[in-house]
């Protein structure tokens, strides 16, 4: 079974087309108009093993907020579509990822009970054209639209580029574990459904 999800989302602020393939080997085709965000989404795709085609045109003359948040919404919806009823998956994933002097940890549950805990502090306002405060906005939108309980903790670090990259990669590796097939195809829940 090929697990894919495809979302087109058009508003007055953004025009987004996203396709994901959970078992696609992490092939990334990313274009959002924000170079650093493209870099982070590419890391998310490559390290999760989830192939992602993400094409975004946003109102960057305003700032990056709508582009980043709306990408999180659409990517979460595409992931939820690819997972279907979420049966047969490992469901949980946790990963600690170092990036030079920075260390991030993500623990998540694909539970249909969306929640985000985000603990990270940044030194600067931006990395390139990407406002680092939008990292939390992206993952909130993503988690809530994918139906994921997600805890992201930046343990420490000094370089904001490294901090962001450690966060995105820790989410990627936690996702890689959680979306993998379990041994018997059952739904991992005492209720029998997610």
Coordinates of N, CA, C and O in Angstrom, one line a residue:
X1 N 0.8 -1.2 0.0 CA 0.0 0.0 0.0 C 0.9 1.3 0.0 O 1.8 1.4 0.8
X2 N 0.6 2.2 -0.9 CA 1.4 3.4 -1.0 C 0.7 4.4 -0.1 O -0.5 4.7 -0.3
X3 N 1.4 5.0 0.8 CA 0.8 5.9 1.8 C 1.2 7.4 1.3 O 2.3 7.8 1.5
X4 N 0.2 8.0 0.7 CA 0.5 9.4 0.2 C -0.7 10.3 0.6 O -1.8 9.9 0.9
X5 N -0.3 11.6 0.6 CA -1.3 12.6 0.9 C -1.0 13.8 0.0 O 0.2 14.2 -0.1
X6 N -2.0 14.5 -0.5 CA -1.8 15.6 -1.3 C -2.8 16.7 -1.0 O -4.0 16.4 -0.9
X7 N -2.3 17.9 -0.8 CA -3.2 19.0 -0.3 C -2.9 20.2 -1.2 O -1.7 20.6 -1.4
X8 N -3.9 20.9 -1.7 CA -3.8 22.2 -2.3 C -4.6 23.2 -1.4 O -5.8 22.9 -1.1
X9 N -4.0 24.2 -1.0 CA -4.6 25.2 -0.1 C -4.4 26.6 -0.6 O -3.2 27.0 -0.7
X10 N -5.4 27.3 -1.0 CA -5.3 28.7 -1.5 C -6.1 29.6 -0.7 O -7.3 29.4 -0.4
X11 N -5.4 30.7 -0.2 CA -6.1 31.7 0.6 C -5.6 33.1 0.0 O -4.9 33.1 -1.0
X12 N -6.1 34.1 0.6 CA -5.6 35.4 0.1 C -4.2 35.7 0.4 O -3.6 36.7 -0.1
X13 N -3.6 34.9 1.3 CA -2.2 35.1 1.7 C -1.2 34.1 1.2 O -0.1 34.4 1.0
X14 N -1.7 32.9 0.8 CA -0.8 31.8 0.4 C -1.5 30.9 -0.7 O -2.7 30.8 -0.7
X15 N -0.6 30.4 -1.5 CA -1.0 29.4 -2.5 C -0.1 28.2 -2.3 O 1.1 28.3 -2.6
X16 N -0.6 27.1 -1.8 CA 0.3 26.0 -1.4 C -0.2 24.7 -2.1 O -1.4 24.3 -2.1
X17 N 0.8 23.9 -2.6 CA 0.6 22.6 -3.1 C 1.6 21.7 -2.4 O 2.8 21.9 -2.5
X18 N 1.1 20.6 -1.7 CA 2.0 19.7 -1.0 C 1.6 18.3 -1.3 O 0.4 17.9 -1.3
X19 N 2.6 17.5 -1.5 CA 2.4 16.0 -1.7 C 3.5 15.3 -0.8 O 4.6 15.7 -0.8
X20 N 3.0 14.3 0.0 CA 3.9 13.6 0.8 C 3.8 12.1 0.4 O 2.7 11.6 0.1
X21 N 4.9 11.4 0.5 CA 4.9 9.9 0.4 C 5.7 9.4 1.6 O 6.9 9.6 1.7
X22 N 4.9 8.7 2.5 CA 5.6 8.3 3.7 C 6.7 7.3 3.5 O 7.7 7.3 4.3
X23 N 6.6 6.5 2.5 CA 7.7 5.5 2.2 C 8.5 5.8 1.0 O 9.0 5.0 0.3
X24 N 8.7 7.1 0.8 CA 9.3 7.6 -0.5 C 10.8 7.8 -0.4 O 11.4 8.4 -1.3
X25 N 11.4 7.5 0.7 CA 12.9 7.6 0.8 C 13.4 9.0 1.0 O 14.6 9.3 0.8
X26 N 12.6 9.9 1.3 CA 13.0 11.3 1.7 C 13.5 12.1 0.5 O 14.4 13.0 0.7
X27 N 12.8 12.0 -0.6 CA 13.2 12.9 -1.7 C 12.5 14.2 -1.5 O 11.2 14.2 -1.3
X28 N 13.2 15.3 -1.5 CA 12.7 16.6 -1.2 C 12.7 17.5 -2.4 O 13.7 17.7 -3.1
X29 N 11.5 18.1 -2.7 CA 11.4 19.2 -3.7 C 10.7 20.3 -3.0 O 9.5 20.3 -2.9
X30 N 11.5 21.3 -2.6 CA 10.9 22.3 -1.7 C 11.2 23.7 -2.3 O 12.3 24.1 -2.7
X31 N 10.1 24.5 -2.3 CA 10.2 25.9 -2.8 C 9.2 26.8 -2.1 O 8.0 26.7 -2.4
X32 N 9.6 27.6 -1.1 CA 8.7 28.4 -0.3 C 9.0 29.9 -0.5 O 8.2 30.7 0.0
X33 N 10.1 30.2 -1.1 CA 10.5 31.6 -1.2 C 11.3 32.1 0.0 O 11.8 33.3 0.0
X34 N 11.5 31.3 1.0 CA 12.3 31.6 2.1 C 13.4 30.5 2.2 O 13.2 29.4 2.5
X35 N 14.6 30.9 1.8 CA 15.7 30.0 1.6 C 16.0 29.1 2.9 O 16.2 27.9 2.8
X36 N 16.1 29.7 4.0 CA 16.4 29.0 5.2 C 15.2 28.0 5.6 O 15.5 26.9 6.0
X37 N 14.0 28.4 5.3 CA 12.9 27.5 5.6 C 12.9 26.3 4.6 O 12.7 25.2 5.0
X38 N 13.3 26.6 3.3 CA 13.5 25.5 2.4 C 14.5 24.5 2.9 O 14.4 23.3 2.8
X39 N 15.6 25.0 3.5 CA 16.7 24.2 4.1 C 16.2 23.3 5.2 O 16.5 22.1 5.3
X40 N 15.3 23.9 6.1 CA 14.8 23.2 7.2 C 13.8 22.1 6.7 O 13.8 21.0 7.2
X41 N 12.9 22.4 5.8 CA 12.0 21.5 5.3 C 12.7 20.3 4.5 O 12.2 19.2 4.6
X42 N 13.7 20.7 3.8 CA 14.5 19.6 3.2 C 15.1 18.7 4.2 O 15.1 17.4 4.0
X43 N 15.6 19.2 5.3 CA 16.1 18.4 6.4 C 15.0 17.5 7.0 O 15.2 16.3 7.2
X44 N 13.8 18.1 7.1 CA 12.7 17.3 7.7 C 12.3 16.2 6.7 O 12.1 15.0 7.2
X45 N 12.3 16.4 5.5 CA 12.0 15.3 4.5 C 13.1 14.3 4.5 O 12.8 13.1 4.6
X46 N 14.3 14.7 4.2 CA 15.5 13.7 4.1 C 15.6 12.9 5.3 O 15.8 11.6 5.3
X47 N 15.6 13.5 6.5 CA 15.8 12.7 7.8 C 14.6 11.9 8.2 O 14.8 10.9 9.0
X48 N 13.4 12.3 7.8 CA 12.3 11.4 8.2 C 12.1 10.3 7.2 O 11.4 9.3 7.5
X49 N 12.7 10.4 6.0 CA 12.4 9.4 5.0 C 11.1 9.6 4.3 O 10.7 8.8 3.5
X50 N 10.4 10.7 4.6 CA 9.1 11.0 4.0 C 9.4 11.9 2.8 O 9.9 13.1 2.9
X51 N 9.1 11.5 1.6 CA 9.3 12.3 0.4 C 8.3 13.4 0.4 O 7.1 13.2 0.7
X52 N 8.8 14.7 0.2 CA 7.9 15.8 0.2 C 8.1 16.7 -1.0 O 9.2 17.1 -1.3
X53 N 7.0 17.0 -1.7 CA 7.0 18.1 -2.7 C 6.2 19.2 -2.1 O 5.0 19.1 -1.8
X54 N 6.9 20.4 -1.9 CA 6.2 21.5 -1.2 C 6.5 22.7 -2.1 O 7.6 23.2 -2.3
X55 N 5.4 23.3 -2.7 CA 5.5 24.5 -3.5 C 4.6 25.5 -2.9 O 3.4 25.3 -2.7
X56 N 5.2 26.7 -2.5 CA 4.4 27.7 -1.8 C 4.7 29.1 -2.4 O 5.9 29.4 -2.7
X57 N 3.7 29.8 -2.6 CA 3.8 31.3 -3.0 C 3.0 32.0 -1.9 O 1.8 31.8 -1.8
X58 N 3.7 32.8 -1.2 CA 3.1 33.6 -0.1 C 3.3 35.1 -0.1 O 4.1 35.5 -1.0
X59 N 2.7 35.8 0.7 CA 2.8 37.2 0.8 C 4.0 37.7 1.5 O 4.0 38.3 2.6
X60 N 5.2 37.3 1.0 CA 6.4 37.6 1.6 C 6.7 39.1 1.7 O 7.6 39.5 2.4
X61 N 6.0 39.9 0.9 CA 6.2 41.4 1.0 C 5.7 41.9 2.4 O 6.0 43.0 2.9
X62 N 4.8 41.1 3.1 CA 4.4 41.4 4.4 C 5.4 40.9 5.4 O 6.1 41.7 6.1
X63 N 5.6 39.6 5.5 CA 6.7 38.9 6.2 C 6.5 37.4 5.9 O 5.7 37.0 5.1
X64 N 7.2 36.6 6.7 CA 7.2 35.1 6.4 C 6.1 34.4 7.2 O 6.0 33.2 7.0
X65 N 5.4 35.1 8.1 CA 4.5 34.4 9.0 C 3.5 33.5 8.3 O 3.3 32.3 8.6
X66 N 2.7 34.1 7.3 CA 1.7 33.3 6.7 C 2.2 32.2 5.9 O 1.7 31.1 5.9
X67 N 3.4 32.4 5.2 CA 4.0 31.3 4.4 C 4.4 30.2 5.3 O 4.1 29.0 5.0
X68 N 5.0 30.4 6.4 CA 5.5 29.4 7.3 C 4.3 28.7 8.0 O 4.2 27.4 8.0
X69 N 3.4 29.4 8.6 CA 2.3 28.8 9.3 C 1.4 28.0 8.4 O 1.0 26.9 8.7
X70 N 1.1 28.6 7.2 CA 0.2 27.9 6.3 C 0.8 26.6 5.7 O 0.1 25.6 5.4
X71 N 2.1 26.7 5.6 CA 2.9 25.4 5.1 C 2.7 24.4 6.2 O 2.5 23.2 5.9
X72 N 2.8 24.7 7.5 CA 2.6 23.8 8.6 C 1.2 23.2 8.5 O 1.0 22.0 8.7
X73 N 0.2 24.0 8.3 CA -1.2 23.6 8.2 C -1.3 22.5 7.1 O -1.8 21.4 7.3
X74 N -0.9 22.9 5.9 CA -1.1 22.0 4.8 C -0.2 20.7 4.9 O -0.7 19.6 4.5
X75 N 1.0 20.9 5.4 CA 1.8 19.7 5.6 C 1.2 18.7 6.6 O 1.2 17.5 6.4
X76 N 0.7 19.3 7.7 CA 0.0 18.4 8.7 C -1.2 17.7 8.1 O -1.4 16.5 8.3
X77 N -2.0 18.4 7.2 CA -3.1 17.8 6.6 C -2.7 16.7 5.6 O -3.4 15.7 5.6
X78 N -1.7 16.9 4.9 CA -1.2 15.9 3.9 C -0.7 14.7 4.7 O -0.9 13.5 4.3
X79 N 0.0 14.9 5.8 CA 0.5 13.8 6.6 C -0.7 13.0 7.1 O -0.7 11.7 7.1
X80 N -1.7 13.7 7.7 CA -2.9 13.0 8.2 C -3.6 12.2 7.1 O -4.0 11.0 7.3
X81 N -3.6 12.7 5.9 CA -4.3 12.0 4.8 C -3.5 10.7 4.5 O -4.0 9.7 4.2
X82 N -2.1 10.9 4.5 CA -1.3 9.7 4.1 C -1.4 8.6 5.2 O -1.3 7.4 4.9
X83 N -1.6 9.0 6.4 CA -1.7 8.0 7.5 C -3.1 7.4 7.6 O -3.3 6.3 8.3
X84 N -4.1 7.9 7.0 CA -5.5 7.4 7.0 C -6.0 7.2 8.5 O -5.9 8.2 9.2
X85 N -6.4 6.0 8.8 CA -7.0 5.9 10.2 C -5.9 5.6 11.2 O -6.1 5.3 12.4
X86 N -4.6 5.7 10.8 CA -3.4 5.6 11.7 C -3.3 4.2 12.2 O -2.5 4.0 13.2
X87 N -3.9 3.2 11.7 CA -3.7 1.8 12.1 C -2.4 1.3 11.6 O -1.9 1.7 10.5
X88 N -1.8 0.3 12.3 CA -0.6 -0.3 11.8 C 0.7 0.4 11.9 O 1.7 0.0 11.3
X89 N 0.7 1.5 12.7 CA 2.0 2.3 12.8 C 2.5 2.1 14.2 O 1.8 1.8 15.2
X90 N 3.8 2.4 14.3 CA 4.5 2.4 15.6 C 3.8 3.4 16.6 O 3.7 3.2 17.8
X91 N 3.4 4.5 16.1 CA 2.7 5.6 16.7 C 3.6 6.6 17.5 O 3.4 7.8 17.4
X92 N 4.5 6.1 18.3 CA 5.4 6.9 19.1 C 6.8 7.0 18.5 O 7.3 6.1 17.9
X93 N 7.4 8.2 18.8 CA 8.8 8.3 18.4 C 9.5 9.4 19.2 O 8.9 10.4 19.6
X94 N 10.7 9.1 19.5 CA 11.5 10.1 20.3 C 12.9 10.1 19.7 O 13.5 9.1 19.4
X95 N 13.5 11.3 19.6 CA 14.8 11.4 19.0 C 15.5 12.6 19.7 O 15.0 13.7 19.8
X96 N 16.8 12.4 20.0 CA 17.7 13.4 20.4 C 18.7 13.6 19.3 O 19.3 12.6 18.8
X97 N 18.8 14.9 18.8 CA 19.7 15.1 17.7 C 20.6 16.3 18.0 O 20.2 17.4 18.3
X98 N 21.9 16.0 17.9 CA 22.9 17.1 18.1 C 23.2 17.8 16.7 O 23.1 17.2 15.7
X99 N 23.4 19.0 16.8 CA 23.9 19.8 15.6 C 25.1 20.7 16.2 O 24.8 21.7 16.8
X100 N 26.3 20.2 16.0 CA 27.4 20.9 16.6 C 27.2 21.1 18.1 O 27.0 20.2 18.9
X101 N 27.1 22.4 18.6 CA 27.0 22.7 20.0 C 25.6 22.6 20.5 O 25.3 22.7 21.7
X102 N 24.6 22.4 19.6 CA 23.2 22.4 20.0 C 22.7 21.0 20.1 O 23.1 20.1 19.4
X103 N 21.7 20.8 21.0 CA 21.1 19.5 21.1 C 19.6 19.7 21.3 O 19.1 20.5 22.1
X104 N 18.8 19.0 20.5 CA 17.3 19.1 20.6 C 16.7 17.7 20.8 O 17.3 16.7 20.3
X105 N 15.6 17.6 21.5 CA 14.9 16.4 21.7 C 13.4 16.6 21.3 O 12.8 17.6 21.6
X106 N 12.9 15.7 20.5 CA 11.5 15.6 20.2 C 10.9 14.3 20.6 O 11.5 13.2 20.3
X107 N 9.8 14.3 21.3 CA 9.0 13.1 21.6 C 7.6 13.3 21.1 O 7.0 14.4 21.4
X108 N 7.1 12.4 20.3 CA 5.7 12.6 19.8 C 4.9 11.3 19.8 O 5.4 10.2 19.9
X109 N 3.6 11.6 19.7 CA 2.6 10.5 19.6 C 1.6 10.9 18.6 O 0.9 11.9 18.7
X110 N 1.5 10.0 17.5 CA 0.5 10.2 16.5 C -0.9 9.7 17.0 O -1.2 8.5 16.8
X111 N -1.6 10.5 17.7 CA -2.7 10.0 18.6 C -4.1 10.6 18.3 O -5.0 10.1 18.9
X112 N -4.2 11.5 17.3 CA -5.4 12.2 17.0 C -5.8 13.2 18.2 O -6.9 13.6 18.3
X113 N -4.8 13.4 19.1 CA -5.0 14.4 20.2 C -3.9 15.4 20.0 O -2.9 15.3 20.7
X114 N -4.1 16.4 19.2 CA -3.1 17.4 18.9 C -2.7 18.3 20.1 O -3.6 18.7 20.8
X115 N -1.4 18.4 20.3 CA -0.9 19.3 21.3 C 0.5 19.6 21.0 O 1.2 18.8 20.4
X116 N 1.0 20.8 21.4 CA 2.4 21.1 21.2 C 3.0 21.7 22.5 O 2.4 22.6 23.1
X117 N 4.1 21.1 22.9 CA 4.9 21.7 24.0 C 6.2 22.1 23.2 O 6.8 21.3 22.6
X118 N 6.6 23.4 23.3 CA 7.7 23.9 22.6 C 8.6 24.7 23.5 O 8.2 25.8 24.0
X119 N 9.8 24.2 23.9 CA 10.7 24.9 24.7 C 12.0 25.1 24.0 O 12.8 24.2 23.8
X120 N 12.2 26.4 23.5 CA 13.4 26.8 22.8 C 13.5 28.3 22.9 O 12.5 29.0 22.8
X121 N 14.7 28.7 23.1 CA 15.0 30.1 23.1 C 16.1 30.4 22.0 O 17.0 29.7 21.9
X122 N 15.9 31.5 21.3 CA 16.8 31.9 20.3 C 17.4 33.3 20.6 O 16.8 34.1 21.4
X123 N 18.6 33.5 20.1 CA 19.3 34.7 20.4 C 19.0 35.8 19.4 O 18.9 37.0 19.8
X124 N 18.9 35.5 18.2 CA 18.7 36.5 17.1 C 17.3 36.4 16.6 O 16.5 35.5 16.9
X125 N 16.9 37.5 15.8 CA 15.5 37.5 15.3 C 15.4 36.5 14.1 O 14.3 35.9 13.9
X126 N 16.4 36.4 13.3 CA 16.3 35.6 12.1 C 17.5 34.9 11.7 O 18.6 35.2 12.1
X127 N 17.3 33.9 10.8 CA 18.4 33.2 10.1 C 18.0 33.4 8.6 O 17.0 32.9 8.1
X128 N 18.8 34.2 8.0 CA 18.5 34.6 6.6 C 17.2 35.4 6.6 O 16.9 36.2 7.4
X129 N 16.2 35.0 5.7 CA 14.9 35.6 5.7 C 13.9 34.9 6.5 O 12.7 35.1 6.4
X130 N 14.3 34.0 7.4 CA 13.4 33.2 8.3 C 13.5 33.7 9.7 O 14.5 33.7 10.3
X131 N 12.3 34.2 10.2 CA 12.2 34.6 11.6 C 12.2 33.4 12.5 O 11.2 32.5 12.3
X132 N 13.1 33.2 13.3 CA 13.3 32.0 14.1 C 12.1 31.8 15.0 O 11.7 30.6 15.4
X133 N 11.3 32.8 15.4 CA 10.1 32.7 16.2 C 9.0 31.9 15.5 O 8.1 31.3 16.1
X134 N 9.1 31.8 14.2 CA 8.2 31.1 13.4 C 8.3 29.6 13.5 O 7.5 28.8 13.1
X135 N 9.4 29.1 14.1 CA 9.6 27.7 14.3 C 8.5 27.1 15.1 O 7.9 26.1 14.8
X136 N 8.2 27.8 16.2 CA 7.1 27.3 17.0 C 5.8 27.4 16.3 O 4.9 26.4 16.4
X137 N 5.5 28.4 15.5 CA 4.3 28.5 14.8 C 4.1 27.4 13.7 O 3.0 26.9 13.6
X138 N 5.2 27.1 13.1 CA 5.2 26.0 12.1 C 4.8 24.7 12.7 O 3.9 24.0 12.3
X139 N 5.5 24.3 13.8 CA 5.3 23.0 14.4 C 3.9 23.0 15.1 O 3.3 21.9 15.2
X140 N 3.4 24.1 15.6 CA 2.0 24.1 16.2 C 1.0 23.8 15.1 O 0.2 22.9 15.2
X141 N 1.1 24.5 14.0 CA 0.2 24.3 12.8 C 0.3 22.8 12.3 O -0.7 22.2 12.0
X142 N 1.5 22.4 12.2 CA 1.8 21.0 11.7 C 1.2 20.0 12.7 O 0.4 19.1 12.3
X143 N 1.5 20.1 14.0 CA 1.0 19.1 14.9 C -0.5 19.1 15.0 O -1.1 18.0 15.0
X144 N -1.1 20.2 15.0 CA -2.6 20.3 15.2 C -3.3 19.8 14.0 O -4.4 19.2 14.1
X145 N -2.8 20.0 12.8 CA -3.4 19.5 11.6 C -3.1 18.1 11.3 O -3.9 17.4 10.5
X146 N -2.0 17.5 11.8 CA -1.7 16.1 11.6 C -2.3 15.2 12.7 O -2.3 14.0 12.6
X147 N -2.7 15.8 13.8 CA -3.3 15.0 14.9 C -2.2 14.4 15.8 O -2.2 13.3 16.2
X148 N -1.1 15.2 16.0 CA 0.1 14.7 16.8 C 0.2 15.5 18.1 O 0.1 16.7 18.1
X149 N 0.5 14.7 19.2 CA 1.0 15.3 20.4 C 2.5 15.4 20.2 O 3.2 14.4 20.0
X150 N 3.1 16.6 20.3 CA 4.5 16.8 20.1 C 5.1 17.6 21.1 O 4.6 18.7 21.5
X151 N 6.2 17.1 21.7 CA 7.0 17.8 22.7 C 8.4 18.1 22.1 O 9.1 17.1 21.7
X152 N 8.7 19.4 21.9 CA 10.0 19.7 21.4 C 10.8 20.5 22.5 O 10.3 21.5 23.0
X153 N 12.0 20.0 22.8 CA 12.8 20.7 23.8 C 14.2 20.9 23.2 O 14.9 19.9 22.8
X154 N 14.6 22.2 23.1 CA 16.0 22.5 22.8 C 16.7 22.4 24.1 O 16.5 23.2 25.0
X155 N 17.6 21.5 24.2 CA 18.3 21.3 25.5 C 19.3 22.4 25.7 O 19.4 22.9 26.8
X156 N 20.1 22.7 24.7 CA 21.0 23.8 24.8 C 21.6 24.1 23.4 O 21.3 23.4 22.4
X157 N 22.3 25.2 23.3 CA 22.9 25.6 22.0 C 23.2 27.1 22.0 O 22.6 27.8 22.9
X158 N 24.0 27.6 21.1 CA 24.3 29.0 21.0 C 24.1 29.6 19.6 O 23.7 30.7 19.5
X159 N 24.2 28.8 18.6 CA 24.1 29.2 17.2 C 22.6 29.0 16.8 O 22.2 27.8 16.8
X160 N 21.9 30.0 16.4 CA 20.5 29.8 16.0 C 20.2 28.9 14.8 O 19.3 28.2 14.8
X161 N 21.1 29.0 13.9 CA 21.0 28.1 12.7 C 21.1 26.6 13.2 O 20.3 25.8 12.8
X162 N 22.1 26.3 14.1 CA 22.2 25.0 14.6 C 21.0 24.6 15.5 O 20.6 23.4 15.4
X163 N 20.5 25.5 16.2 CA 19.4 25.2 17.1 C 18.2 24.8 16.2 O 17.5 23.8 16.5
X164 N 17.9 25.6 15.2 CA 16.7 25.3 14.4 C 16.9 24.0 13.7 O 16.0 23.1 13.6
X165 N 18.1 23.8 13.2 CA 18.4 22.5 12.4 C 18.3 21.3 13.3 O 17.7 20.3 12.9
X166 N 18.8 21.4 14.5 CA 18.6 20.3 15.5 C 17.1 20.0 15.8 O 16.7 18.9 15.9
X167 N 16.3 21.1 15.9 CA 14.9 20.9 16.2 C 14.2 20.2 15.0 O 13.5 19.2 15.2
X168 N 14.4 20.7 13.8 CA 13.8 20.1 12.6 C 14.2 18.6 12.4 O 13.4 17.8 12.1
X169 N 15.5 18.4 12.6 CA 16.0 17.0 12.5 C 15.5 16.1 13.6 O 15.2 14.9 13.3
X170 N 15.3 16.6 14.8 CA 14.8 15.7 15.9 C 13.3 15.4 15.6 O 12.9 14.2 15.8
X171 N 12.6 16.3 15.1 CA 11.2 16.0 14.7 C 11.2 15.0 13.6 O 10.4 14.0 13.6
X172 N 12.1 15.1 12.6 CA 12.2 14.2 11.5 C 12.4 12.8 12.0 O 11.7 11.8 11.6
X173 N 13.4 12.6 12.8 CA 13.8 11.3 13.3 C 12.7 10.7 14.2 O 12.4 9.4 14.1
X174 N 12.0 11.5 15.0 CA 10.9 11.0 15.8 C 9.7 10.5 14.9 O 9.1 9.5 15.1
X175 N 9.5 11.3 13.8 CA 8.4 11.0 12.9 C 8.8 9.7 12.1 O 7.9 8.8 11.9
X176 N 10.0 9.5 11.8 CA 10.5 8.3 11.0 C 10.1 7.1 11.8 O 9.6 6.1 11.2
X177 N 10.3 7.1 13.1 CA 10.0 6.0 13.9 C 8.5 5.8 14.0 O 8.0 4.7 13.9
X178 N 7.8 6.9 14.3 CA 6.4 6.8 14.6 C 5.5 6.4 13.4 O 4.5 5.7 13.6
X179 N 5.9 6.8 12.2 CA 5.0 6.4 11.0 C 5.4 5.0 10.4 O 4.7 4.5 9.6
X180 N 6.5 4.4 10.9 CA 6.8 3.1 10.4 C 5.8 2.1 10.8 O 5.0 2.2 11.8
X181 N 5.7 1.0 10.0 CA 4.7 -0.1 10.2 C 5.1 -0.8 11.5 O 6.3 -1.1 11.7
X182 N 4.1 -1.2 12.3 CA 4.4 -2.1 13.4 C 4.4 -3.5 12.9 O 4.2 -3.8 11.8
X183 N 4.7 -4.5 13.8 CA 4.9 -5.8 13.4 C 3.7 -6.6 12.9 O 3.8 -7.5 12.1
X184 N 2.5 -6.2 13.4 CA 1.3 -7.0 13.1 C 0.2 -6.2 12.4 O -0.9 -6.7 12.2
X185 N 0.4 -4.9 12.2 CA -0.7 -4.1 11.5 C -1.8 -3.7 12.4 O -2.8 -3.1 11.9
X186 N -1.7 -3.9 13.7 CA -2.7 -3.6 14.6 C -2.7 -2.1 15.0 O -1.7 -1.4 14.7
X187 N -3.8 -1.6 15.6 CA -3.8 -0.2 16.1 C -3.3 -0.2 17.5 O -3.9 -0.9 18.4
X188 N -2.3 0.5 17.8 CA -1.6 0.5 19.1 C -2.4 1.5 20.0 O -2.1 2.6 20.2
X189 N -3.5 0.9 20.6 CA -4.3 1.7 21.5 C -5.2 0.7 22.3 O -5.7 -0.2 21.7
X190 N -5.3 1.0 23.6 CA -6.2 0.2 24.4 C -7.7 0.4 24.0 O -8.5 -0.5 24.2
X191 N -8.0 1.5 23.3 CA -9.4 1.7 22.8 C -9.6 0.9 21.5 O -10.8 0.8 21.1
X192 N -8.6 0.6 20.8 CA -8.7 -0.1 19.5 C -8.7 0.8 18.3 O -8.7 0.4 17.2
X193 N -8.9 2.1 18.6 CA -8.8 3.1 17.5 C -8.1 4.3 18.0 O -8.0 4.6 19.2
X194 N -7.6 5.1 17.0 CA -6.9 6.4 17.4 C -7.8 7.5 16.9 O -8.5 7.4 15.9

